[in-house]
Coordinates of C-alpha atoms (C1' of nucleotides) in Angstrom, one line a residue:
Chain U
M23 CA 100.3 -4.4 -17.6
S24 CA 101.5 -7.2 -15.1
E25 CA 98.0 -8.4 -14.8
E26 CA 97.3 -12.1 -16.2
R27 CA 94.3 -12.8 -17.6
S28 CA 94.1 -16.5 -18.3
L29 CA 92.8 -17.2 -22.1
N30 CA 90.0 -19.5 -23.0
F31 CA 90.4 -21.7 -25.8
L32 CA 89.1 -19.6 -28.7
E33 CA 91.7 -16.6 -27.8
E34 CA 94.5 -19.2 -27.5
I35 CA 93.4 -20.8 -30.9
I36 CA 93.5 -17.0 -32.4
E37 CA 97.2 -16.1 -30.9
Q38 CA 98.3 -19.1 -31.8
D39 CA 97.0 -18.6 -35.6
I40 CA 98.4 -15.1 -35.3
R41 CA 102.0 -16.0 -34.3
E42 CA 102.1 -18.5 -36.9
G43 CA 100.8 -15.8 -39.1
K44 CA 97.7 -17.4 -40.6
N45 CA 95.9 -15.2 -43.1
Q46 CA 98.3 -12.5 -42.1
G47 CA 97.2 -12.3 -38.8
R48 CA 93.8 -11.1 -40.1
I49 CA 90.9 -11.8 -37.7
L50 CA 87.1 -11.7 -39.0
T51 CA 84.2 -13.4 -37.2
R52 CA 80.7 -13.1 -37.9
F53 CA 77.5 -13.2 -35.8
P54 CA 75.0 -15.1 -37.8
P55 CA 71.3 -14.8 -36.4
E56 CA 68.3 -16.6 -38.5
P57 CA 65.5 -13.8 -38.5
N58 CA 62.8 -16.0 -37.1
G59 CA 62.8 -14.9 -33.6
F60 CA 63.9 -12.2 -30.9
L61 CA 67.7 -12.0 -29.7
H62 CA 67.8 -13.9 -26.0
I63 CA 71.0 -14.1 -23.2
G64 CA 72.4 -16.9 -24.9
H65 CA 72.6 -14.7 -28.4
A66 CA 74.2 -12.4 -25.7
K67 CA 76.8 -14.4 -25.1
S68 CA 77.8 -15.2 -29.1
I69 CA 77.6 -11.1 -29.5
C70 CA 79.8 -10.8 -27.0
L71 CA 82.4 -13.5 -27.9
N72 CA 82.3 -12.6 -31.6
F73 CA 82.6 -9.0 -31.2
G74 CA 84.6 -9.3 -28.1
L75 CA 87.6 -11.5 -29.9
A76 CA 87.2 -9.4 -33.2
A77 CA 87.9 -6.0 -31.1
Q78 CA 90.7 -8.2 -29.2
Y79 CA 92.6 -8.8 -31.9
N80 CA 92.1 -5.9 -34.3
G81 CA 89.6 -7.6 -36.3
K82 CA 85.9 -6.9 -37.2
T83 CA 82.9 -8.7 -37.1
N84 CA 80.3 -9.0 -39.8
L85 CA 76.5 -9.2 -39.2
R86 CA 75.1 -11.8 -41.5
F87 CA 71.3 -13.0 -41.3
D88 CA 71.3 -16.7 -42.1
D89 CA 68.2 -16.5 -44.0
T90 CA 67.6 -19.3 -46.0
N91 CA 64.3 -20.7 -44.6
P92 CA 61.5 -18.7 -46.0
L93 CA 59.0 -20.0 -44.3
T94 CA 60.2 -18.7 -40.7
E95 CA 61.9 -15.7 -41.5
D96 CA 60.7 -12.0 -41.2
T97 CA 62.1 -8.8 -41.9
R98 CA 60.3 -7.9 -38.1
Y99 CA 63.1 -9.7 -36.5
V100 CA 65.6 -8.7 -38.6
E101 CA 64.6 -5.0 -37.3
S102 CA 64.9 -6.5 -33.3
I103 CA 67.9 -8.0 -33.8
K104 CA 70.0 -5.1 -35.2
E105 CA 68.2 -2.8 -32.4
D106 CA 69.4 -5.7 -29.6
I107 CA 72.9 -5.7 -31.0
S108 CA 73.1 -1.9 -31.2
W109 CA 71.5 -1.5 -27.4
L110 CA 74.4 -4.1 -26.4
G111 CA 76.8 -1.8 -27.6
F112 CA 78.2 -3.4 -31.0
K113 CA 78.9 -2.2 -34.3
W114 CA 79.2 -4.4 -36.9
D115 CA 81.2 -4.0 -40.3
K116 CA 79.1 -5.1 -42.9
E117 CA 75.2 -6.3 -42.6
L118 CA 74.8 -9.0 -44.5
Y119 CA 72.3 -11.7 -45.7
S120 CA 73.0 -15.5 -46.9
S121 CA 70.2 -14.6 -49.4
D122 CA 72.6 -12.1 -51.2
Y123 CA 74.5 -15.4 -52.1
F124 CA 71.5 -17.1 -53.6
E125 CA 72.9 -16.9 -57.1
Q126 CA 76.4 -18.0 -56.0
L127 CA 75.6 -20.7 -54.1
Y128 CA 73.5 -21.8 -57.1
Q129 CA 76.6 -21.7 -59.0
F130 CA 78.6 -23.9 -56.1
A131 CA 75.5 -26.2 -56.6
L132 CA 76.6 -26.5 -60.6
I133 CA 80.3 -27.0 -59.8
L134 CA 79.3 -29.8 -57.6
I135 CA 76.9 -31.7 -59.5
R136 CA 79.8 -31.3 -62.7
K137 CA 82.2 -32.9 -60.4
D138 CA 79.5 -35.9 -60.1
K139 CA 79.3 -34.7 -56.5
A140 CA 75.6 -33.7 -56.0
Y141 CA 72.7 -35.5 -57.5
V142 CA 68.9 -34.8 -57.8
D143 CA 66.9 -37.1 -55.5
E144 CA 63.2 -37.3 -56.0
S145 CA 62.7 -40.1 -53.6
T146 CA 60.4 -39.0 -50.5
S147 CA 61.5 -37.4 -47.4
E148 CA 60.6 -41.0 -45.6
A149 CA 62.5 -43.0 -48.0
I150 CA 65.5 -40.4 -48.1
A151 CA 65.7 -40.8 -44.2
V152 CA 65.4 -44.8 -44.3
A153 CA 68.1 -44.9 -46.7
K154 CA 70.6 -43.1 -44.6
G155 CA 70.2 -45.7 -42.5
T156 CA 70.8 -45.7 -38.6
L157 CA 73.6 -44.8 -36.1
T158 CA 74.9 -48.5 -36.1
E159 CA 74.1 -49.2 -40.0
P160 CA 75.5 -47.9 -43.1
G161 CA 72.7 -46.3 -45.8
V162 CA 72.2 -47.6 -48.6
P163 CA 72.0 -45.6 -52.1
T164 CA 68.7 -44.4 -53.7
P165 CA 67.9 -44.5 -57.0
G166 CA 68.7 -41.4 -57.9
R167 CA 72.6 -41.6 -56.7
L168 CA 73.5 -43.2 -60.1
R169 CA 72.0 -40.4 -62.3
S170 CA 74.0 -38.9 -64.9
V171 CA 75.4 -35.7 -64.6
A172 CA 74.0 -34.5 -67.5
E173 CA 70.3 -35.3 -66.4
N174 CA 71.4 -34.2 -62.8
L175 CA 71.9 -30.8 -64.4
L176 CA 68.7 -30.8 -66.8
L177 CA 66.8 -31.8 -63.8
F178 CA 68.6 -29.1 -61.1
N179 CA 67.9 -26.7 -63.5
E180 CA 64.2 -27.7 -64.0
M181 CA 63.9 -27.5 -60.0
K182 CA 65.2 -23.8 -60.1
Q183 CA 62.7 -22.5 -62.9
G184 CA 59.5 -23.9 -60.6
K185 CA 58.8 -26.6 -62.6
Y186 CA 58.4 -29.0 -59.7
A187 CA 56.3 -29.1 -56.6
D188 CA 57.4 -28.7 -53.2
G189 CA 59.4 -31.8 -51.7
E190 CA 59.2 -33.6 -55.4
M191 CA 62.7 -33.7 -55.4
V192 CA 66.0 -32.4 -53.5
L193 CA 69.6 -31.7 -54.5
R194 CA 71.9 -33.9 -52.7
A195 CA 75.9 -33.9 -52.2
K196 CA 77.1 -37.2 -52.7
I197 CA 80.2 -38.2 -50.4
D198 CA 79.7 -41.4 -48.2
L199 CA 76.4 -43.2 -47.0
A200 CA 78.6 -45.4 -44.9
S201 CA 80.1 -42.7 -43.1
P202 CA 79.9 -42.9 -39.1
N203 CA 79.5 -39.5 -39.2
M204 CA 75.4 -39.3 -40.1
Q205 CA 76.1 -35.6 -41.6
M206 CA 78.2 -37.1 -44.3
R207 CA 75.6 -39.4 -45.4
D208 CA 74.9 -37.8 -48.4
P209 CA 73.3 -34.4 -47.0
L210 CA 70.8 -32.5 -48.7
M211 CA 71.8 -29.1 -50.4
Y212 CA 68.8 -27.8 -52.0
R213 CA 64.9 -28.2 -51.6
I214 CA 62.0 -26.8 -53.2
R215 CA 60.3 -24.2 -51.6
H216 CA 57.3 -22.2 -53.5
A217 CA 57.4 -19.6 -50.8
R218 CA 58.2 -15.5 -50.7
H219 CA 61.0 -14.8 -49.3
H220 CA 61.5 -11.4 -47.1
R221 CA 64.3 -10.4 -49.3
T222 CA 64.1 -12.2 -52.7
A223 CA 60.2 -12.1 -53.1
N224 CA 59.7 -14.9 -55.3
K225 CA 62.7 -15.3 -57.4
W226 CA 63.6 -18.7 -56.2
F227 CA 61.7 -21.9 -56.0
I228 CA 64.6 -23.6 -54.6
Y229 CA 66.6 -22.9 -51.2
P230 CA 69.7 -23.8 -50.0
M231 CA 69.9 -25.9 -46.7
Y232 CA 72.0 -24.6 -43.6
D233 CA 75.2 -26.7 -44.7
F234 CA 75.1 -25.7 -47.9
T235 CA 75.2 -22.1 -46.9
H236 CA 76.7 -21.5 -43.8
G237 CA 80.3 -22.4 -44.2
Q238 CA 80.6 -21.0 -48.2
S239 CA 78.9 -17.6 -46.6
D240 CA 82.0 -17.6 -44.1
S241 CA 84.3 -18.4 -47.0
L242 CA 82.7 -15.8 -49.3
E243 CA 83.2 -12.8 -46.5
N244 CA 86.6 -14.5 -46.0
I245 CA 85.8 -15.1 -42.4
T246 CA 88.8 -16.4 -40.4
H247 CA 86.9 -18.1 -37.3
S248 CA 83.5 -19.2 -37.4
V249 CA 82.6 -19.5 -34.0
C250 CA 79.2 -21.6 -33.2
T251 CA 77.9 -23.9 -30.7
L252 CA 78.6 -27.3 -29.8
E253 CA 75.3 -29.2 -31.7
F254 CA 77.3 -28.3 -34.9
V255 CA 80.6 -30.1 -34.1
T256 CA 79.4 -33.1 -36.2
H257 CA 78.7 -30.4 -39.0
R258 CA 81.9 -29.8 -38.8
D259 CA 83.2 -32.5 -41.5
L260 CA 81.1 -31.3 -44.1
Y261 CA 81.7 -27.9 -43.7
N262 CA 85.1 -28.7 -44.7
W263 CA 84.2 -30.8 -47.2
F264 CA 82.2 -28.2 -49.4
I265 CA 84.9 -25.6 -48.9
K266 CA 87.5 -28.2 -50.4
E267 CA 85.2 -29.4 -52.8
L268 CA 84.5 -25.8 -54.1
D269 CA 88.3 -24.7 -53.9
I270 CA 87.4 -21.5 -52.0
F271 CA 88.4 -19.5 -48.8
P272 CA 89.2 -21.8 -45.7
S273 CA 87.0 -20.5 -42.7
Q274 CA 87.5 -22.5 -40.1
Q275 CA 84.6 -23.6 -37.4
Y276 CA 85.2 -23.8 -33.8
E277 CA 82.4 -24.7 -31.2
F278 CA 81.7 -23.8 -27.4
A279 CA 79.1 -24.5 -25.4
R280 CA 75.7 -22.5 -25.4
L281 CA 74.6 -20.7 -22.4
N282 CA 71.9 -22.2 -19.9
V283 CA 69.9 -20.2 -17.0
N284 CA 68.2 -21.8 -14.7
Y285 CA 64.6 -21.4 -14.1
T286 CA 64.5 -20.2 -17.9
V287 CA 64.4 -21.6 -21.3
M288 CA 66.7 -20.6 -23.9
S289 CA 65.2 -21.8 -27.2
K290 CA 63.8 -19.7 -29.6
R291 CA 61.3 -22.4 -30.4
K292 CA 60.0 -22.6 -26.8
L293 CA 60.2 -18.4 -26.3
L294 CA 58.2 -18.6 -29.2
Q295 CA 55.0 -21.1 -27.8
L296 CA 55.4 -18.6 -25.1
V297 CA 54.6 -15.7 -26.9
N298 CA 52.0 -17.3 -29.5
E299 CA 49.9 -19.2 -26.5
G300 CA 49.9 -16.2 -24.2
F301 CA 52.0 -17.3 -21.5
V302 CA 53.9 -13.7 -21.8
S303 CA 52.7 -10.6 -23.5
G304 CA 55.2 -10.6 -25.7
W305 CA 59.1 -10.7 -26.9
D306 CA 59.9 -8.3 -24.9
D307 CA 58.0 -9.7 -21.8
P308 CA 59.9 -8.3 -18.5
R309 CA 60.0 -12.1 -17.4
M310 CA 61.5 -13.4 -21.0
P311 CA 65.2 -14.0 -21.2
T312 CA 65.3 -12.0 -24.8
I313 CA 67.5 -8.9 -24.8
S314 CA 64.4 -6.9 -25.1
G315 CA 62.6 -8.8 -22.0
L316 CA 65.6 -7.8 -20.0
R317 CA 65.8 -4.0 -21.8
R318 CA 62.2 -3.8 -20.6
R319 CA 62.9 -5.5 -17.4
G320 CA 65.5 -2.5 -16.6
Y321 CA 68.5 -4.6 -17.4
T322 CA 71.5 -2.4 -18.7
P323 CA 73.9 -3.2 -21.6
A324 CA 76.9 -2.9 -19.2
S325 CA 75.3 -5.6 -16.7
I326 CA 74.8 -8.3 -19.6
R327 CA 78.3 -7.7 -21.2
N328 CA 79.8 -8.2 -17.7
F329 CA 77.4 -11.4 -17.1
C330 CA 78.9 -12.6 -20.4
E331 CA 82.4 -12.1 -19.5
K332 CA 82.2 -13.5 -16.2
I333 CA 80.3 -16.9 -17.4
G334 CA 83.4 -17.8 -19.6
I335 CA 84.0 -19.5 -22.6
A336 CA 84.3 -23.6 -22.7
K337 CA 83.1 -26.8 -24.3
R338 CA 81.2 -28.3 -21.7
E339 CA 77.5 -28.0 -20.9
N340 CA 76.6 -25.5 -18.1
I341 CA 73.6 -24.2 -16.5
I342 CA 74.6 -20.7 -15.0
E343 CA 72.8 -19.7 -11.6
Y344 CA 70.0 -16.9 -12.5
S345 CA 71.5 -15.1 -9.2
L346 CA 74.9 -14.2 -11.3
L347 CA 72.6 -12.4 -13.6
E348 CA 71.2 -10.5 -10.4
F349 CA 74.6 -9.9 -9.2
C350 CA 75.7 -8.2 -12.1
I351 CA 72.8 -5.7 -12.3
R352 CA 72.7 -4.9 -8.8
E353 CA 76.2 -4.3 -9.3
D354 CA 76.3 -1.8 -12.0
L355 CA 72.7 -0.1 -10.5
N356 CA 74.2 0.1 -7.3
K357 CA 76.6 2.9 -9.0
T358 CA 74.2 5.0 -10.8
A359 CA 70.6 4.1 -10.2
W360 CA 69.2 7.5 -8.2
R361 CA 67.4 6.6 -4.6
R362 CA 63.6 7.4 -4.1
M363 CA 61.2 6.3 -1.7
A364 CA 57.8 4.2 -2.7
V365 CA 55.9 2.1 -0.6
L366 CA 54.5 -0.9 -2.4
D367 CA 52.0 -2.1 0.4
P368 CA 51.1 0.8 2.3
I369 CA 49.3 1.2 6.0
K370 CA 48.9 4.5 7.4
M371 CA 51.5 6.2 9.7
V372 CA 49.9 9.3 11.9
I373 CA 52.0 11.2 14.0
T374 CA 50.2 12.2 16.8
N375 CA 52.0 14.6 18.0
Y376 CA 53.2 16.6 14.7
P377 CA 50.8 19.9 13.9
A378 CA 48.1 19.0 11.3
D379 CA 48.4 21.5 9.0
V380 CA 51.7 21.6 8.6
S381 CA 54.4 20.0 6.6
E382 CA 58.1 20.8 5.9
D383 CA 60.4 19.8 3.3
M384 CA 63.3 16.9 4.1
V385 CA 66.3 16.6 1.9
G386 CA 67.8 13.2 0.3
E387 CA 70.4 12.9 -1.5
N388 CA 70.1 11.1 -5.1
N389 CA 72.9 8.6 -5.0
P390 CA 74.8 8.1 -1.6
E391 CA 77.5 5.9 -3.8
A392 CA 78.6 9.2 -5.8
D393 CA 80.7 11.9 -4.6
G394 CA 78.7 14.7 -3.6
G395 CA 75.7 12.3 -4.0
E396 CA 74.6 13.8 -7.3
G397 CA 72.8 16.4 -6.0
Y398 CA 69.5 16.2 -3.6
R399 CA 65.8 16.2 -3.7
N400 CA 63.0 17.5 -1.5
L401 CA 60.9 15.4 0.5
P402 CA 57.9 16.7 1.8
F403 CA 56.7 15.5 5.7
C404 CA 53.8 15.5 7.2
K405 CA 51.6 14.3 10.0
D406 CA 50.1 11.4 7.8
L407 CA 52.6 9.4 6.1
W408 CA 52.3 5.6 4.0
I409 CA 54.5 3.2 5.2
E410 CA 55.6 -0.3 4.4
R411 CA 52.8 -3.0 6.1
D412 CA 55.8 -5.5 6.8
D413 CA 57.5 -2.7 8.6
F414 CA 55.0 -3.0 11.5
M415 CA 54.7 -6.0 13.9
E416 CA 51.7 -6.6 16.0
E417 CA 53.9 -8.8 18.1
P418 CA 57.7 -8.4 16.8
S419 CA 60.4 -10.5 17.8
K420 CA 63.7 -9.9 18.9
K421 CA 65.6 -9.5 15.9
F422 CA 63.3 -7.2 14.3
F423 CA 64.2 -3.6 14.1
R424 CA 61.6 -2.0 12.5
L425 CA 57.8 -1.3 14.2
G426 CA 56.3 -2.6 16.8
V427 CA 54.6 -0.9 20.1
G428 CA 56.8 0.8 22.3
L429 CA 59.4 0.3 19.7
M430 CA 61.6 3.2 18.0
V431 CA 63.1 3.6 14.3
R432 CA 64.4 6.5 12.1
L433 CA 62.1 7.4 9.1
K434 CA 64.9 7.9 6.4
H435 CA 66.1 11.5 6.0
A436 CA 63.6 12.8 8.4
Y437 CA 62.7 12.1 12.1
I438 CA 62.9 9.1 14.7
V439 CA 59.4 8.0 15.7
K440 CA 58.2 5.9 18.6
C441 CA 55.2 3.7 18.4
D442 CA 52.5 4.2 20.8
S443 CA 49.7 2.0 19.2
F444 CA 47.5 0.9 16.1
L445 CA 44.4 0.3 14.8
K446 CA 42.6 -2.8 13.3
D447 CA 39.7 -2.9 10.9
K448 CA 36.8 -5.5 11.9
N449 CA 38.5 -8.2 9.5
N450 CA 41.6 -7.8 12.3
K451 CA 43.7 -6.2 9.7
I452 CA 46.0 -3.5 10.6
T453 CA 44.8 -0.4 9.4
E454 CA 47.0 2.8 10.9
V455 CA 50.1 2.9 13.2
H456 CA 50.2 5.8 15.7
C457 CA 53.5 7.2 16.6
T458 CA 55.2 10.3 18.2
Y459 CA 58.1 12.2 16.5
I460 CA 61.1 13.3 18.5
P461 CA 61.8 17.1 17.1
E462 CA 65.1 17.2 18.2
S463 CA 66.2 13.8 15.7
R464 CA 65.2 15.7 12.2
S465 CA 68.0 14.3 9.9
G466 CA 71.4 16.1 9.7
S467 CA 70.6 18.2 12.8
D468 CA 70.1 15.3 15.4
T469 CA 70.9 16.2 19.0
S470 CA 68.8 13.5 20.5
G471 CA 71.5 11.5 21.4
I472 CA 69.0 8.6 20.2
N473 CA 70.2 5.4 18.6
V474 CA 67.8 3.5 16.4
K475 CA 68.7 0.2 15.2
G476 CA 66.3 0.6 12.3
T477 CA 65.9 2.8 9.6
I478 CA 62.3 2.6 7.1
H479 CA 61.1 4.4 4.1
W480 CA 58.0 6.3 4.1
V481 CA 56.1 8.9 1.8
S482 CA 53.8 12.0 2.8
A483 CA 49.9 11.1 2.3
L484 CA 49.6 14.4 1.5
H485 CA 51.9 14.6 -1.4
A486 CA 52.3 11.3 -2.4
K487 CA 51.6 10.2 -6.4
I488 CA 50.1 6.9 -7.1
A489 CA 52.1 4.2 -8.8
E490 CA 51.3 0.9 -10.5
I491 CA 54.5 -1.8 -9.6
R492 CA 55.3 -4.9 -11.4
L493 CA 57.0 -7.3 -9.4
Y494 CA 58.7 -10.3 -11.2
D495 CA 59.8 -13.7 -10.4
H496 CA 61.4 -16.8 -12.2
L497 CA 59.4 -18.0 -15.2
F498 CA 59.5 -21.6 -14.5
Q499 CA 59.5 -23.3 -11.0
I500 CA 62.0 -25.7 -11.7
E501 CA 65.7 -25.0 -12.4
D502 CA 66.4 -27.1 -15.0
L503 CA 64.1 -27.6 -18.2
S504 CA 66.4 -29.1 -20.6
G505 CA 64.8 -32.6 -20.0
E506 CA 61.2 -31.0 -20.1
E507 CA 60.5 -31.0 -24.0
A508 CA 57.0 -31.3 -24.8
D509 CA 55.6 -30.3 -21.5
F510 CA 57.8 -27.4 -20.3
K511 CA 54.7 -25.3 -19.8
E512 CA 53.5 -27.5 -17.4
Y513 CA 56.5 -25.7 -14.9
I514 CA 55.2 -21.9 -15.6
N515 CA 55.3 -20.0 -12.2
P516 CA 51.8 -18.9 -11.7
E517 CA 53.4 -16.3 -9.6
S518 CA 56.0 -14.8 -12.1
L519 CA 53.8 -11.3 -12.0
T520 CA 52.6 -9.6 -9.2
S521 CA 51.1 -6.6 -9.9
L522 CA 50.6 -3.6 -7.2
S523 CA 48.3 -1.1 -8.2
N524 CA 48.1 1.0 -5.2
A525 CA 51.7 1.5 -4.3
F526 CA 52.5 5.0 -3.2
I527 CA 55.8 7.0 -4.5
E528 CA 57.5 10.2 -3.8
P529 CA 56.6 12.9 -5.7
D530 CA 59.8 13.6 -7.3
L531 CA 58.8 10.0 -9.0
G532 CA 56.2 11.6 -11.1
N533 CA 59.3 13.1 -13.0
A534 CA 60.7 9.6 -13.7
I535 CA 62.6 9.4 -17.1
N536 CA 61.9 6.3 -19.3
G537 CA 65.0 4.3 -19.8
K538 CA 66.4 5.2 -16.0
S539 CA 66.8 3.3 -13.3
Y540 CA 66.1 3.8 -9.8
Q541 CA 66.6 2.6 -6.5
F542 CA 63.6 2.3 -4.3
I543 CA 65.1 2.4 -1.0
R544 CA 65.2 -0.9 1.1
K545 CA 63.1 -2.6 -2.1
G546 CA 65.0 -2.8 -5.4
Y547 CA 65.8 -1.3 -8.5
F548 CA 63.3 -0.5 -11.0
T549 CA 62.3 1.4 -14.2
L550 CA 59.4 3.1 -15.8
D551 CA 57.4 -0.1 -17.8
S552 CA 56.9 0.8 -21.9
D553 CA 53.1 0.6 -20.8
S554 CA 53.5 3.5 -18.6
L555 CA 52.1 6.6 -19.2
P556 CA 52.2 10.4 -17.7
G557 CA 48.9 9.7 -15.6
N558 CA 49.3 6.2 -15.3
L559 CA 52.8 5.3 -14.2
I560 CA 53.8 1.9 -14.3
F561 CA 57.1 0.4 -13.1
N562 CA 58.7 -2.6 -13.3
R563 CA 61.1 -4.1 -10.5
T564 CA 64.3 -5.2 -12.0
V565 CA 65.9 -6.9 -8.9
T566 CA 65.6 -6.9 -5.5
L567 CA 68.4 -5.6 -2.9
K568 CA 70.3 -8.3 -1.0
D569 CA 68.1 -8.8 1.9
A570 CA 69.8 -10.4 4.8
S571 CA 66.7 -9.7 7.0
S572 CA 65.0 -13.1 6.5
K573 CA 67.9 -14.7 8.0
G574 CA 67.9 -12.8 11.8
N575 CA 64.4 -13.7 11.5
K576 CA 64.5 -17.2 10.8
K577 CA 66.8 -18.0 13.7
I578 CA 64.5 -17.1 16.5
Chain F
rU5 C1' 74.6 -50.6 -30.7
rG6 C1' 78.4 -46.4 -34.7
rC7 C1' 80.7 -41.9 -34.1
rC8 C1' 82.1 -37.0 -31.8
rC9 C1' 82.4 -33.8 -27.6
rG10 C1' 82.8 -33.1 -22.7
rA11 C1' 83.8 -34.4 -16.5
rU12 C1' 87.8 -29.2 -11.4
rA13 C1' 83.5 -26.7 -4.5
rG14 C1' 76.3 -25.9 -4.6
rU15 C1' 77.3 -22.9 -9.9
rA16 C1' 80.3 -21.8 -13.5
rU17 C1' 85.8 -20.7 -14.5
rA18 C1' 91.2 -20.8 -14.2
rA19 C1' 95.6 -23.6 -13.1
rU20 C1' 99.2 -25.5 -20.3
rG21 C1' 104.0 -31.7 -16.0
rG22 C1' 105.5 -28.2 -10.2
rU23 C1' 102.1 -24.5 -3.9
rA24 C1' 94.5 -26.4 -6.8
rG25 C1' 93.1 -19.8 -7.3
rU26 C1' 88.9 -16.4 -9.2
rA27 C1' 83.8 -15.0 -9.3
rC28 C1' 78.9 -16.1 -7.7
rA29 C1' 75.9 -18.7 -4.1
rA30 C1' 76.1 -20.2 1.4
rC31 C1' 77.8 -18.4 6.3
rU32 C1' 80.7 -15.3 10.3
rG33 C1' 82.2 -10.5 11.8
rU34 C1' 82.6 -4.9 11.0
rU35 C1' 80.8 -0.3 9.2
rU36 C1' 76.1 1.8 8.2
rU37 C1' 70.2 7.0 9.1
rU38 C1' 68.8 1.4 2.7
rG39 C1' 68.6 -5.4 7.4
rG40 C1' 71.6 -2.1 0.8
rU41 C1' 76.6 -1.0 -0.4
rG42 C1' 81.7 -1.6 1.5
rC43 C1' 85.3 -4.1 4.5
rA44 C1' 87.2 -8.6 6.8
rG45 C1' 87.1 -13.5 7.0
rU46 C1' 85.0 -18.9 6.9
rU47 C1' 83.2 -23.5 4.8
rU48 C1' 83.1 -26.5 0.1
rG49 C1' 86.5 -29.5 -5.1
rU50 C1' 90.5 -32.5 -9.3
rC51 C1' 84.9 -38.5 -11.9
rU52 C1' 87.0 -43.6 -11.4
rA53 C1' 90.5 -47.7 -11.7
rG54 C1' 95.3 -48.4 -13.2
rG55 C1' 100.1 -46.9 -16.0
rU56 C1' 104.3 -43.2 -17.5
rU57 C1' 107.3 -39.6 -14.0
rC58 C1' 111.3 -37.3 -9.0
rG59 C1' 106.4 -34.9 -9.4
rA60 C1' 99.9 -35.6 -12.6
rA61 C1' 93.8 -32.0 -12.5
rU62 C1' 97.4 -31.8 -16.6
rC63 C1' 100.2 -37.2 -20.6
rC64 C1' 98.5 -42.6 -21.6
rU65 C1' 95.1 -47.0 -21.3
rG66 C1' 90.4 -48.9 -19.6
rG67 C1' 85.8 -48.1 -17.0
rU68 C1' 82.1 -44.5 -15.6
rC69 C1' 78.6 -40.7 -15.7
rG70 C1' 76.6 -36.4 -19.2
rG71 C1' 75.7 -34.1 -24.0
rG72 C1' 75.3 -34.3 -29.4
rC73 C1' 74.5 -36.5 -34.2
rA74 C1' 70.0 -40.3 -38.2
rA75 C1' 64.8 -32.4 -40.0
rC76 C1' 63.1 -30.8 -47.1
rC77 C1' 65.3 -26.5 -39.5
rA78 C1' 69.2 -23.4 -38.0

RNA sequence: UGCCCGAUAGUAUAAUGGUAGUACAACUGUUUUUGGUGCAGUUUGUCUAGGUUCGAAUCCUGGUCGGGCAACCA
């Protein structure tokens, strides 16, 4: 209990609120996604924050879909969002929709019109933009600003009844056209959209804007702490203005810096382009930074939650290194993933002094990190094996601990072998490595007294199963995509996906379970892809193992 | 050019006027039948100029740099 964990700025605010008895100490947060795309790792940060704060201080969190734009939103996205939040391990209190408040919001608008705090404006969108002025010059009124309350009421009601076409008029708040905060220069409250909404169907012809929806939705739900990202800082004045003018529960908005991760993009708009234009196979492509993509890639909920914990919460712009995400998944999987052997890029090894018609079973523990190893599996061994192509070097360097003519290695869970010769085809490509094994060196009963520096993995050529293995690299070639707007796609990494269709896996992996992760010894963590079928196994590489071997070689 | 945020090792994040710490990354050693894991260690930092103070990363002022705001998107 003496452990001192420092508080982030939101925890400090909340603890102060509790100390001061604000809202009787009640804490209610919300996670407010717009159902117009899939959730990504940046949303995970927000989810962990909102649900985490509530859990920490005895509060609750609502899931509220911010669905005020019928043109982009879809129930399909609602379903994926719910699945992703649940998968991450969070439970919302209430499932709500901004569209549930459309009638209430309409009533709020009427109140503001009657107070002469809102007016119908039939200016074009361009004219309104011009009249708002610029960052350095104040705005000027449009003709609609002078309209009487009675006429505003009439026109707004006609807007609601569908009497006008899209874009013909809007409802605006009457605040201050000279405000240094552009958001306060008579912002739009309602626009006309003759469009079908995913929940209210064709009931409405007018739809409220974000600013006229979000704060009041928070207020209606009695949200105490409405946490959003930094780009909404300038909206806070407006958020408070509507609440004050309507005299409703004063929810408060706080802003934190959104998550960025290097070598990827974190904008639904850009991710949607990658999907629509076929750069990836879908929202859940394992290269995508989406929750569903990470899940398919083999990331676990715990690893993502841990990542969100480690990155911290603050108000400055940040780009987190991808390697931190990789650390988090390795940390989790190292403790839990069962070890298996798979040869991704095979060459044949022939053990010349091993009888041709014999095989014997070796045993390998499932998990060396767990007490008792979590059991064992059999590894059939015979004269012909598959080993990794790069575990053999024709002219090995001094620091190469693996195979070359005259060198010895341990075959993991089996014998020590000595390399005698190798064969090449006419293209000068190595096809076979010939070795002799040391019978007394059998794993577990080694009396040979020989110590070897290297251990390599292998599978029996007679018993191995074949599989496709998909290797992934960064989606983009540059770290920071923030400066690249229109042309971000030019930086897509053409080698972000490598598919190996001729890999050999140990027999037990034929029983690989969907959703379970395996460590392919010395190669990384892998999981079955959702494209996989019983007779056509496909594994995704989640992440490689940390590899210090390249350093040793570089030095020579 | 107006308003608003922000600035601590390569990347993040603490230190709330009193020893600049932690994680990742990098590097070294050690253990190891995974060049994995574990363990031990090393390197690297307060944007700048003034001011207040016994004492400033912290408070004040000016500057510099980065970001946001002028969608009928959220």
